[in-house]
XYZ file of C-alpha atoms in Angstrom:
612
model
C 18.954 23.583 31.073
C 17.024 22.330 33.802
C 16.208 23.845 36.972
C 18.157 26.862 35.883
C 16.422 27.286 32.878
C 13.091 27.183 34.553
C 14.353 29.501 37.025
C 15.389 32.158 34.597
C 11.375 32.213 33.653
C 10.224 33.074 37.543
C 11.050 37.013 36.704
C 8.671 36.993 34.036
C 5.564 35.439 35.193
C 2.828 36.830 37.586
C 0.246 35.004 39.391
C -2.725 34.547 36.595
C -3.993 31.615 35.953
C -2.830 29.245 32.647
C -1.181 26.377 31.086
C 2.583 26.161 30.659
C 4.543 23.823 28.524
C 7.847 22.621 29.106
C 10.209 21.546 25.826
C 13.197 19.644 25.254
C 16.604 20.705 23.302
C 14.945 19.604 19.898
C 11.607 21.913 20.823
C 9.231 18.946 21.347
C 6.580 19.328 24.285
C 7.702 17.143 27.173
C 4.702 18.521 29.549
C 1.822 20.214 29.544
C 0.406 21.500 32.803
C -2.218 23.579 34.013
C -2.119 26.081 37.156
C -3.724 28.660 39.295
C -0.801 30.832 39.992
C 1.437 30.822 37.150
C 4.530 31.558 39.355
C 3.956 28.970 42.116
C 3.587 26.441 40.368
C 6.267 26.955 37.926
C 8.462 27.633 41.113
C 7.741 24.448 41.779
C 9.642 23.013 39.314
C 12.791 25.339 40.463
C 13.128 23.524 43.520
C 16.452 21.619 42.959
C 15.241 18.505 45.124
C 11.941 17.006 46.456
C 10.743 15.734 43.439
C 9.469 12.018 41.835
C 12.355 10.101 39.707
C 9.608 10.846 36.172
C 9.564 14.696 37.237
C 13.284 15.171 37.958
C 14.031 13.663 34.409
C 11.476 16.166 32.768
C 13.100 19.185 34.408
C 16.903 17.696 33.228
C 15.668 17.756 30.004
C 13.612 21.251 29.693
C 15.330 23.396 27.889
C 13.175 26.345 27.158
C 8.932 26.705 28.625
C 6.148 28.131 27.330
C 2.975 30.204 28.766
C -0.521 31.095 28.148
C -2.452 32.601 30.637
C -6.569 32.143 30.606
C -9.126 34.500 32.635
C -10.039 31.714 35.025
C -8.716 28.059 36.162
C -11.656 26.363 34.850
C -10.315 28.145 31.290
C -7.234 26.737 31.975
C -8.243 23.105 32.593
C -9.824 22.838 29.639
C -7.484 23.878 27.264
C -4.768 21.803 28.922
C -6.436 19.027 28.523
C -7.051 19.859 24.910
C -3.585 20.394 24.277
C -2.620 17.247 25.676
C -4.662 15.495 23.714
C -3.104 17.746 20.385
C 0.512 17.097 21.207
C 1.091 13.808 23.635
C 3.834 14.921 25.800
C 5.708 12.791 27.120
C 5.744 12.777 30.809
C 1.784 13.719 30.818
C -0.781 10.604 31.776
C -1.904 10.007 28.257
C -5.498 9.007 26.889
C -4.548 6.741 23.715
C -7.645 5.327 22.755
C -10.605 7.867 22.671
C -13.390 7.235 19.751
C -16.367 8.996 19.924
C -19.342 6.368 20.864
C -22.695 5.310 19.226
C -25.985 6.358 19.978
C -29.544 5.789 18.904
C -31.198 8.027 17.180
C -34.933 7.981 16.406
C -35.059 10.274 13.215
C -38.343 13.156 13.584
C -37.651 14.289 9.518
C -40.211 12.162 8.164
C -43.841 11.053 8.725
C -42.631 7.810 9.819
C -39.412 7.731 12.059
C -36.693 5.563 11.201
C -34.615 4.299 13.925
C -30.935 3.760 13.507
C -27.607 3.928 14.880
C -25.297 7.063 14.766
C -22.060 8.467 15.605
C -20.593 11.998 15.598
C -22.278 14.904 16.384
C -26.017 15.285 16.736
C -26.892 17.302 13.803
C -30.133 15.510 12.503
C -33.628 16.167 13.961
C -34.669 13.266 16.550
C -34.478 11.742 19.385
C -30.784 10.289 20.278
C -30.560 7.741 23.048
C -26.672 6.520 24.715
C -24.113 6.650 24.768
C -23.675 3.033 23.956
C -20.382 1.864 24.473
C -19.636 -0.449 21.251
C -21.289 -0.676 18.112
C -21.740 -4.044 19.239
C -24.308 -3.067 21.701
C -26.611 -0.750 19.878
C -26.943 -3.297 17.039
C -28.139 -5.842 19.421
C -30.356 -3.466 21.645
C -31.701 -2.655 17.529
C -32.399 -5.771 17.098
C -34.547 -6.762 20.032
C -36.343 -3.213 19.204
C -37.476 -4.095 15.904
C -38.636 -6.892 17.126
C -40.526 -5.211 20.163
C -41.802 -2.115 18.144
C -41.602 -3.057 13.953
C -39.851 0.189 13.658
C -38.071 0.509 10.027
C -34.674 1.348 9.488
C -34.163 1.989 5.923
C -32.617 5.384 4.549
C -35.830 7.547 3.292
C -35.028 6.936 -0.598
C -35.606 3.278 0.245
C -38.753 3.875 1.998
C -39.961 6.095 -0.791
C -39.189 3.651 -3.886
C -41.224 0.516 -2.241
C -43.705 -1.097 -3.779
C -44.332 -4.126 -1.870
C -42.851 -4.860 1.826
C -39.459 -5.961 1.978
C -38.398 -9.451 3.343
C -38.050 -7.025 7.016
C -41.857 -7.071 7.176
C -41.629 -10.950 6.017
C -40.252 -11.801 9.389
C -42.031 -9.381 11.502
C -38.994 -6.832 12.029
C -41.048 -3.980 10.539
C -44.132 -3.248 10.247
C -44.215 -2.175 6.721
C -44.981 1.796 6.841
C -43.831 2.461 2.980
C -46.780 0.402 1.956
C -49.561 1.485 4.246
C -49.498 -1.966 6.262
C -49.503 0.485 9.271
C -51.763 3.951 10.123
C -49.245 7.007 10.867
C -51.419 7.278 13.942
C -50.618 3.499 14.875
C -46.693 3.678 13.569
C -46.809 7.035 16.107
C -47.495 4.733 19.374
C -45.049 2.314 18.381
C -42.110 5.089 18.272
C -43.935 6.720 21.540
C -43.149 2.784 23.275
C -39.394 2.677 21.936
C -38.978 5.897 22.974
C -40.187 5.884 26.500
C -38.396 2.394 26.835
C -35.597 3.884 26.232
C -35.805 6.252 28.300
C -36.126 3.747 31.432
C -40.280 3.664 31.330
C -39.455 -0.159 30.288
C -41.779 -1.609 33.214
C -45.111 0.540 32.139
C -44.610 -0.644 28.553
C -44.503 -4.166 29.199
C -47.670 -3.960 31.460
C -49.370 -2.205 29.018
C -48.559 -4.742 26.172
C -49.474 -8.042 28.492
C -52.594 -5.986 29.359
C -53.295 -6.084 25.516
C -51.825 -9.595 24.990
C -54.631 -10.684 27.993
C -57.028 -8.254 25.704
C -56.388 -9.975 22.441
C -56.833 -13.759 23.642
C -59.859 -12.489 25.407
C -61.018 -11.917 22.230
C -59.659 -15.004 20.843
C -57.650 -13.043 18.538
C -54.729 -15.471 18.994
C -52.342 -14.112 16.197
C -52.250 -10.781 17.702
C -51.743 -12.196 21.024
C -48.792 -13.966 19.565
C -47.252 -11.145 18.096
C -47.767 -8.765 21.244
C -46.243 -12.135 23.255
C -43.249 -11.596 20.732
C -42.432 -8.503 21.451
C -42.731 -8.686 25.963
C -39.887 -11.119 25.048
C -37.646 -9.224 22.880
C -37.742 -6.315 25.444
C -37.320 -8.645 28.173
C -34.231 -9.978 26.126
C -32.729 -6.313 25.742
C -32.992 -6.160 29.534
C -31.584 -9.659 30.199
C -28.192 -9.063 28.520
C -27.971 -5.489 30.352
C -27.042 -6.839 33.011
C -26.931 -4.899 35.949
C -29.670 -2.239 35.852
C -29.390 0.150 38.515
C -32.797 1.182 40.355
C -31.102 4.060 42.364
C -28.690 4.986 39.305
C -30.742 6.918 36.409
C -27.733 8.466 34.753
C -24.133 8.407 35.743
C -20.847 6.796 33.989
C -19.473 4.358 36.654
C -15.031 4.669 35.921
C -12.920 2.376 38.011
C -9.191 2.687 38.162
C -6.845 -0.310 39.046
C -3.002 0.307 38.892
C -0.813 -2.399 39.001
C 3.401 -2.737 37.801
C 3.259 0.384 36.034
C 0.058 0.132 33.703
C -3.094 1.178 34.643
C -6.923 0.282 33.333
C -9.355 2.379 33.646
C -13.209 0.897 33.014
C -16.327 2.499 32.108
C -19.699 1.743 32.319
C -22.723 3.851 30.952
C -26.063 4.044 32.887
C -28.778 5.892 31.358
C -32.373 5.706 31.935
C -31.936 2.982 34.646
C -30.126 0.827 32.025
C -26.426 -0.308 31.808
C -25.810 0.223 27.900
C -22.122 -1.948 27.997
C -18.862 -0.749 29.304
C -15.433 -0.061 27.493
C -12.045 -0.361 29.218
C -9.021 2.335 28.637
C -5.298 1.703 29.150
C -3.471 5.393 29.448
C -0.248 5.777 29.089
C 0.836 6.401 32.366
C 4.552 5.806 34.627
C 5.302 3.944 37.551
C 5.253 7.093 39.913
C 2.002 8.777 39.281
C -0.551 8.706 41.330
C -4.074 7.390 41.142
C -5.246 10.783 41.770
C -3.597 11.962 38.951
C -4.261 9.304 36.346
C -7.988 9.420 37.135
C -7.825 13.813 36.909
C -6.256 12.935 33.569
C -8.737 10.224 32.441
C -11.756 12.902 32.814
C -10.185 15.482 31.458
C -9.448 14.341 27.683
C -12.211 11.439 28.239
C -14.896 14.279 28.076
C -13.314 16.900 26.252
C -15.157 15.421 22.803
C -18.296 14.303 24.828
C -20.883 15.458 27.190
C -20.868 14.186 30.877
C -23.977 12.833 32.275
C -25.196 13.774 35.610
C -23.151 11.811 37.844
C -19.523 10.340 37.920
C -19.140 7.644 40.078
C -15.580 7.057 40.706
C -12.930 4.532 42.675
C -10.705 7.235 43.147
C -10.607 11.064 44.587
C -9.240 13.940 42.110
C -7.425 16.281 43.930
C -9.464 19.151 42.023
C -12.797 18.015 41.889
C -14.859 21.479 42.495
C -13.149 22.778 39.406
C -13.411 19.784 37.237
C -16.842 19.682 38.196
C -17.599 23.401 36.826
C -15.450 21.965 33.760
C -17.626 19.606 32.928
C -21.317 21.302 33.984
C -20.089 24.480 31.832
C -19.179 21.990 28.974
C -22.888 19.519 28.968
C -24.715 22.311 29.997
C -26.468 20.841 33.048
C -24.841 20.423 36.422
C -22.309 17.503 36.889
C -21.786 15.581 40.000
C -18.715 13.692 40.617
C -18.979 11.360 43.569
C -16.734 8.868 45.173
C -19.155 6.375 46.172
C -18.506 4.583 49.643
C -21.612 2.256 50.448
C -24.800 1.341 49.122
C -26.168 0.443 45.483
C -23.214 3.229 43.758
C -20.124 1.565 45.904
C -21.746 -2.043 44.352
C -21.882 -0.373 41.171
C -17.998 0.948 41.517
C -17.040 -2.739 43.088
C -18.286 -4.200 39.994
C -15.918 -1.772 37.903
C -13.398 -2.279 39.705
C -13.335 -6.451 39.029
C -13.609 -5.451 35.687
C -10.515 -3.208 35.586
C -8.064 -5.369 37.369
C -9.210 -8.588 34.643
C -8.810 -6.597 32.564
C -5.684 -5.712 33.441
C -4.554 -8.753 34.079
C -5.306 -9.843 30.779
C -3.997 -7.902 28.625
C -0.376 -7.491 30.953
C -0.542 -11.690 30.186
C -0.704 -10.704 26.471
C 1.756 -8.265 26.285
C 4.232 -10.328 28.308
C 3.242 -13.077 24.999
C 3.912 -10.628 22.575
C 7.174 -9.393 23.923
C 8.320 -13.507 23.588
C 7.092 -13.664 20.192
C 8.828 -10.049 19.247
C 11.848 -11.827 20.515
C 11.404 -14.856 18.742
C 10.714 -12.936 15.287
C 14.250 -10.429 16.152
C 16.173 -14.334 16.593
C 14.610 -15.696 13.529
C 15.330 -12.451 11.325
C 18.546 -11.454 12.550
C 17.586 -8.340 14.365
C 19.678 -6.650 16.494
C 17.093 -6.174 19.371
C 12.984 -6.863 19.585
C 10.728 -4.824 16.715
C 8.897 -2.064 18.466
C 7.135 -1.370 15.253
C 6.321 -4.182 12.385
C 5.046 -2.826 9.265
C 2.921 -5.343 6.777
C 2.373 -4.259 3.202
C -0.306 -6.091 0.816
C -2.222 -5.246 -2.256
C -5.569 -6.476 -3.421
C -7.345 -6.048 -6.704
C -9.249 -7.896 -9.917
C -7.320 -7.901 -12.748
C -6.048 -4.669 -12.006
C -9.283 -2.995 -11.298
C -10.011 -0.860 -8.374
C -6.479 -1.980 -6.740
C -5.812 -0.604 -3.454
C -2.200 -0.663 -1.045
C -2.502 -1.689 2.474
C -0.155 -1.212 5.264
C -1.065 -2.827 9.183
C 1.140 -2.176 11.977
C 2.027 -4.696 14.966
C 3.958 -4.120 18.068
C 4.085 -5.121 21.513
C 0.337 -4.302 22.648
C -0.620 -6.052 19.601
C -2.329 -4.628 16.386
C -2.047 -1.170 16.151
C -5.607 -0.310 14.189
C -5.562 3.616 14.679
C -2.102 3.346 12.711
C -3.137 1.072 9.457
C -3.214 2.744 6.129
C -4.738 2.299 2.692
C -3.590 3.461 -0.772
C -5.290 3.825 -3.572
C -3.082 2.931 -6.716
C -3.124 5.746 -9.142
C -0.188 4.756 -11.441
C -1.738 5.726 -14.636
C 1.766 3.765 -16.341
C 0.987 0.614 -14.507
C -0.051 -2.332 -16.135
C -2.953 -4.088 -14.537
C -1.961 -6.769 -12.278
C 1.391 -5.521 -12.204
C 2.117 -6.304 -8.033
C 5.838 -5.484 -8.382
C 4.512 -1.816 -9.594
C 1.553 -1.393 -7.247
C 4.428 -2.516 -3.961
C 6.781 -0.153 -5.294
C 3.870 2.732 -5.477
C 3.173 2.262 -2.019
C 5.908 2.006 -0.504
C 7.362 5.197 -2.657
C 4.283 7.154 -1.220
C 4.692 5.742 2.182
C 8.477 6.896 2.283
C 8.329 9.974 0.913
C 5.826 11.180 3.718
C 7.545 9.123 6.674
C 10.810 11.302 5.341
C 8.742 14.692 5.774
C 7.319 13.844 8.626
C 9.555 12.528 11.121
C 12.987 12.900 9.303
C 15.278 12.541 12.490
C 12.997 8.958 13.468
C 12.298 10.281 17.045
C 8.355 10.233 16.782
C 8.082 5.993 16.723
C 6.628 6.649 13.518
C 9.523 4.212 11.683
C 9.175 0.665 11.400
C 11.774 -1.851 12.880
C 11.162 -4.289 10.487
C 9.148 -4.511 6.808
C 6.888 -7.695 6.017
C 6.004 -7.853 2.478
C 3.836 -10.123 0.901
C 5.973 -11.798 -1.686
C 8.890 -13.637 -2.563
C 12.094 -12.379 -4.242
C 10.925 -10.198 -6.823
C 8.776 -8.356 -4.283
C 11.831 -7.429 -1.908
C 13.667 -6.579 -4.788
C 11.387 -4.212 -5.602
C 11.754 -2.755 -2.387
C 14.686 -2.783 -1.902
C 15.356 -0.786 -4.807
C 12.835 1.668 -3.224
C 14.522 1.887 -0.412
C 17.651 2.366 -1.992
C 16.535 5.017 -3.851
C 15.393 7.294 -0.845
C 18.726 6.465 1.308
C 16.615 3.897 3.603
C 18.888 0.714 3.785
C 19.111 0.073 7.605
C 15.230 -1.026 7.601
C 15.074 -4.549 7.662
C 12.722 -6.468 5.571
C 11.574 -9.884 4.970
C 8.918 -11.344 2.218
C 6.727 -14.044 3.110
C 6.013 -16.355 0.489
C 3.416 -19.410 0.144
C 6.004 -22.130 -0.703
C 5.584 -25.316 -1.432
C 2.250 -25.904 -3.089
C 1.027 -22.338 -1.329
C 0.274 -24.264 2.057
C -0.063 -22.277 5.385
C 2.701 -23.996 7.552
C 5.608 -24.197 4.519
C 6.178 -20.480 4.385
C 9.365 -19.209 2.839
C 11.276 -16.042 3.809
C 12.792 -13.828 1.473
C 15.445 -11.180 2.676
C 18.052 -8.885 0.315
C 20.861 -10.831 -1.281
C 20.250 -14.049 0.857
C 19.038 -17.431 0.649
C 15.298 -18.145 1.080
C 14.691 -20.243 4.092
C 12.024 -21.560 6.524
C 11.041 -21.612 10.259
C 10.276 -25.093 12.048
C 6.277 -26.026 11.392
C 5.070 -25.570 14.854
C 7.655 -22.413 15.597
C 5.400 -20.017 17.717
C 6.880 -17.201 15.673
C 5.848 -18.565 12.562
C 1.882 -18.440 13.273
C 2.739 -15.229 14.426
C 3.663 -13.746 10.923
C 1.051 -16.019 9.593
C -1.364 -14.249 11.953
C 0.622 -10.387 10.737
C -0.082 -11.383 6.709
C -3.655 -12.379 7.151
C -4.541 -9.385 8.855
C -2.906 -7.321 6.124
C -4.821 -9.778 3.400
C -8.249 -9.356 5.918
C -7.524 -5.406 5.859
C -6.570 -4.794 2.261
C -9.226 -7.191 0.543
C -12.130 -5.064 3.108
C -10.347 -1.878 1.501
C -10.718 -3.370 -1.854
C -14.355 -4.582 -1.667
C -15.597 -0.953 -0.196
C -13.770 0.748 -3.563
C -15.386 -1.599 -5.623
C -18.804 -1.314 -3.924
C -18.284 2.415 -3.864
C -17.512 2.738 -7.683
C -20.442 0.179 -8.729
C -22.886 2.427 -6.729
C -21.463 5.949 -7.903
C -24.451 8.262 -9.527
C -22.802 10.658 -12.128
C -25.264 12.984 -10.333
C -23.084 13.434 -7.611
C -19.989 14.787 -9.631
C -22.860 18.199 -11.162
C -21.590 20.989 -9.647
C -24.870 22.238 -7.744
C -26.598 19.040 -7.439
C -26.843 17.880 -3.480
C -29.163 15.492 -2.078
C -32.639 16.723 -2.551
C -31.761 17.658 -6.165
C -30.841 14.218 -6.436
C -33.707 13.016 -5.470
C -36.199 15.311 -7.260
C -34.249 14.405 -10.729
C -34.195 10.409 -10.158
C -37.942 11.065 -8.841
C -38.781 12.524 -12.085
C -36.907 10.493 -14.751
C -36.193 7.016 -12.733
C -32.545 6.795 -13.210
C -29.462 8.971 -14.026
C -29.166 7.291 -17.227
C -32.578 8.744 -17.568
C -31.553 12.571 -16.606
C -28.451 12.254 -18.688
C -31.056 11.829 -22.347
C -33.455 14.366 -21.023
C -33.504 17.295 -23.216
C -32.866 21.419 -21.636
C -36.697 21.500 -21.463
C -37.400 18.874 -19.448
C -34.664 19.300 -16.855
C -36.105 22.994 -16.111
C -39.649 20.976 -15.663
C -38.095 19.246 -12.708
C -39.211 20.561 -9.303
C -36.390 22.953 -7.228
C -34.149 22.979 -10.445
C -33.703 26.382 -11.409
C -32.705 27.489 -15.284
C -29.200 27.703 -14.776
C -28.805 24.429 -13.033
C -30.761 22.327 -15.579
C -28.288 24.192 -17.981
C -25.230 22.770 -15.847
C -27.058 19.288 -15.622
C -27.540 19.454 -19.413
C -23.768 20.812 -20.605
C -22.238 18.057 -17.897
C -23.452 15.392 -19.820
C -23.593 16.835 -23.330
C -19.996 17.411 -22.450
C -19.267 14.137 -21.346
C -21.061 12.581 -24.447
């Protein structure tokens, strides 16, 4: 084990480039590291002293390493990162929280663009403008732009099936295109303005439309004044809560780093076109020895392995391999990347600025957690647990009258809700009766074993909860207990929370196996905290429940014909008005139908006939 262990590999290995990997006794990836010369670095690790106290643990505990040599470093970079990011070692500076963010898209498949929101990868014909970083952001920069331009945003089977203007056009957010209120030509200038002001040309638009506000009251045509008036000051709004808009900046990300007691923030901000479009802070997993250097190396790497970097990278800190990140990340966007460590003028502002962020940041959320780890106390004294739950499970079920029911399962620890870990089930006991809560708990929780027993069997992946809150009273624990019972589980602790007395907030009872109910003092600090843990599994599984019932009023049998995709869809409902319609229509008319071949209208025809 250990440096002997590692040493044993030195033989072996030349001096290509590549990633290594370096596992523990039970074959789990402690490390993952890139290099330029395979052997040195690896000899490195050999060395039996000169290393950090996080380092010298990882080598004690490497038994066996793996390798994987690449054709260049640049090669190797990348996929390093990308394994990180696969397996989460545990002594590597981890990225936990890395969505993919929204853009704007202005959509060219149609005579009249619609312009909309979007997220994930850029597969539709158009314009796309961002990142933006929250969803947040691009609905209010939408929102100013309809009112600026009157651009729609309905879905093109909307647009198509309008008769009249909707209430959109009522209140001057649209300017009605699916009803000829508009010319093509005229609709064309309007996208031609959102587009260029999106693009940073926001200063030549707004001259051009006072010029023709000045024009129009000139002519004493006062309503169009009004309306051209309107929309200076919705643009001039969208610029307003911007911010800070950089003259000298036309596209960069700005990332600050501030370290402090062993955490570390990292905060973002997006400048495109001149514009700041929001900012996003990042909290990687990171220990108390690593260096800024590293953290920041670390932060680029996974940060942009989903995404494409723009032009510049301002950043607080130095990486100590910046030439080859920067090929990285210019062979990855396909343009040339800059990465720049700003020192004075308008950029070192911009990074100051960051930085303010990051360390409030950080200082907020290091006050919360210190909170949370009271209250995490306060809920192990109340309970009976033997030390603080890292991990607090919350089951709930929603339905009506037994229809569309749905499990849901939200997970707490010490940085607070854990979102990226909540799960929904969708009740398919075909025995159950409906309404039956006992049976839909014990479903769930059956199905929620079963795979936490697969998957992490020897409870070394954090993946098991310390502590079970069910929404319930006796015959709800019962029922899991029995569960849990069943599948050899007995040392996870659970607790139902009831409504009590008259089903008032504040007189909670708690249930637990074979014991008393009882209750916690009415302005206990620990009791709003489960309080605040069962509404967010209520908030979370009635939202699950409303989207299956929404989903199931608005299902089209059309979608379950083999053969039948979207523009099918559209050319039968086009035809006969509704899929009640299709389903009557006889073999001849379905072959009438424009794109639907012979043998398709015969599918269409035996589907429902079948059905029937």
């Amino acid at each position: 084990m250990g440096h002997a262990c590692i040493q044993s590999y030195l033989r072996t290995l030349d001096g290509s480039p590549g990633v290594y990997r370096m596992l523990d006794a039970q074959a789990r990836v402690l490390y993952v590291g890139k290099a330029r010369n395979l052997k040195a670095r690896v000899s490195n690790y050999a060395r039996p002293s000169g290393h950090t106290a996080r380092i010298a643990r990882m080598i004690r505990e490497t038994v066996s390493m793996m390798f994987l040599t690449t054709r260049t470093e640049t090669e190797a970079l990348l996929l390093e990162q990308n394994l990180i990011k696969q397996l989460k070692p545990k002594y590597n500076v981890l990225l936990r929280d890395d969505k993919s963010f929204p853009n704007i898209l202005v959509a060219k498949d149609h005579a009249f663009p619609q312009i909309k929101k979007h997220r994930g990868a850029k597969k539709e014909k158009g314009a796309y403008f961002g990142p933006f970083a929250s969803a947040g952001a691009v609905n209010r920069v939408l929102n100013q732009l309809q009112k600026a331009f009157l651009l729609r945003n309905c879905s093109d089977a909307m647009f198509s099936s309008r008769s009249r203007p909707c209430l959109l056009y009522q209140i001057k957010r649209c300017s009605a295109p699916c009803t000829g209120q508009i010319s093509e030509a005229e609709y064309a200038e309007a996208v031609r303005d959102a587009e260029r002001f999106l693009s940073g040309r926001s200063t030549r638009v707004q001259e051009e439309l006072a010029e023709q506000m000045q024009a129009a009251s000139d002519a004493m045509e006062f309503e169009r004044a009004a309306a051209l008036r309107d929309r200076i000051r919705a643009l001039t709004s969208v610029q307003t809560s911007q911010g800070i808009n950089p003259r000298g900046v036309a596209e960069a990300d700005v990332i600050a780093l501030h370290m402090e007691g062993g955490q570390a923030c990292v905060q973002v901000f997006f400048i495109r076109a001149h514009q700041n479009w929001g900012n996003k802070d990042f909290y990687p997993r990171v220990g108390a020895d690593v260096s800024a250097a590293e953290v920041m190396e670390a932060f680029l790497g996974q940060f942009y392995d989903n995404k494409e970097a723009p032009r510049q990278l301002l950043l607080s800190d130095g990486i100590e391999n910046a030439d080859l990140m920067t090929e990285a990340l210019s062979e990855k966007a396909g343009h040339k990347v800059e990465i720049l460590v700003p020192q004075r003028g308008e950029k070192a502002e911009l990074i100051s600025g960051a930085l303010r962020n990051a360390r409030e940041s950080l200082a907020r959320r290091m006050s919360e957690s210190a909170t949370q780890a009271k209250l995490l106390q306060g809920v192990a004294e109340a309970f009976g647990l033997d030390s603080a739950p890292q991990r607090i499970e919350v089951y709930d079920n929603s339905h009506i009258q037994g229809t569309n029911a749905v499990g849901a399962m939200i997970v707490a620890g010490p940085e607070g809700f854990l979102k990226n870990q909540y799960r929904k089930f969708n009740i398919r006991g075909d025995d159950l009766t409906p309404g039956d809560d006992f049976g839909m708990m014990k479903e769930v929780l059956t199905r929620r074993f079963t795979r936490l027993l697969k998957e992490d069997p020897d409870r070394d992946k954090g993946l098991w909860p310390d502590l079970l809150l069910i929404d319930g009273g006796a015959g709800q624990v019962s029922a899991v207990y029995e569960i849990m019972e069943e599948y050899g589980v007995e040392d996870v602790p659970m607790v139902g929370v009831a409504k009590g007395i008259d089903r008032d907030a504040g007189k909670e009872e708690f249930h637990r196996p074979g014991e008393n109910a009882f209750a916690l003092g009415h302005n206990d600090p620990v009791l709003y905290f489960i309080q605040r843990l069962r509404d967010e599994a209520h908030r979370f599984a009635i939202g699950t429940h409303r989207a299956k019932r929404a989903k199931a009023v608005s299902a089209n049998p059309l979608d379950d014909i083999p053969g039948v995709g979207a523009t099918r869809k559209r050319a039968l409902l086009a035809h006969f008005g509704s899929a009640k319609a299709v389903s009557r229509a006889n073999l001849a008319d379905l072959k009438a139908v424009d794109g639907v071949s012979d043998a398709l209208a015969e599918t269409i025809y035996d589907f429902f006939h079948e059905k029937g």
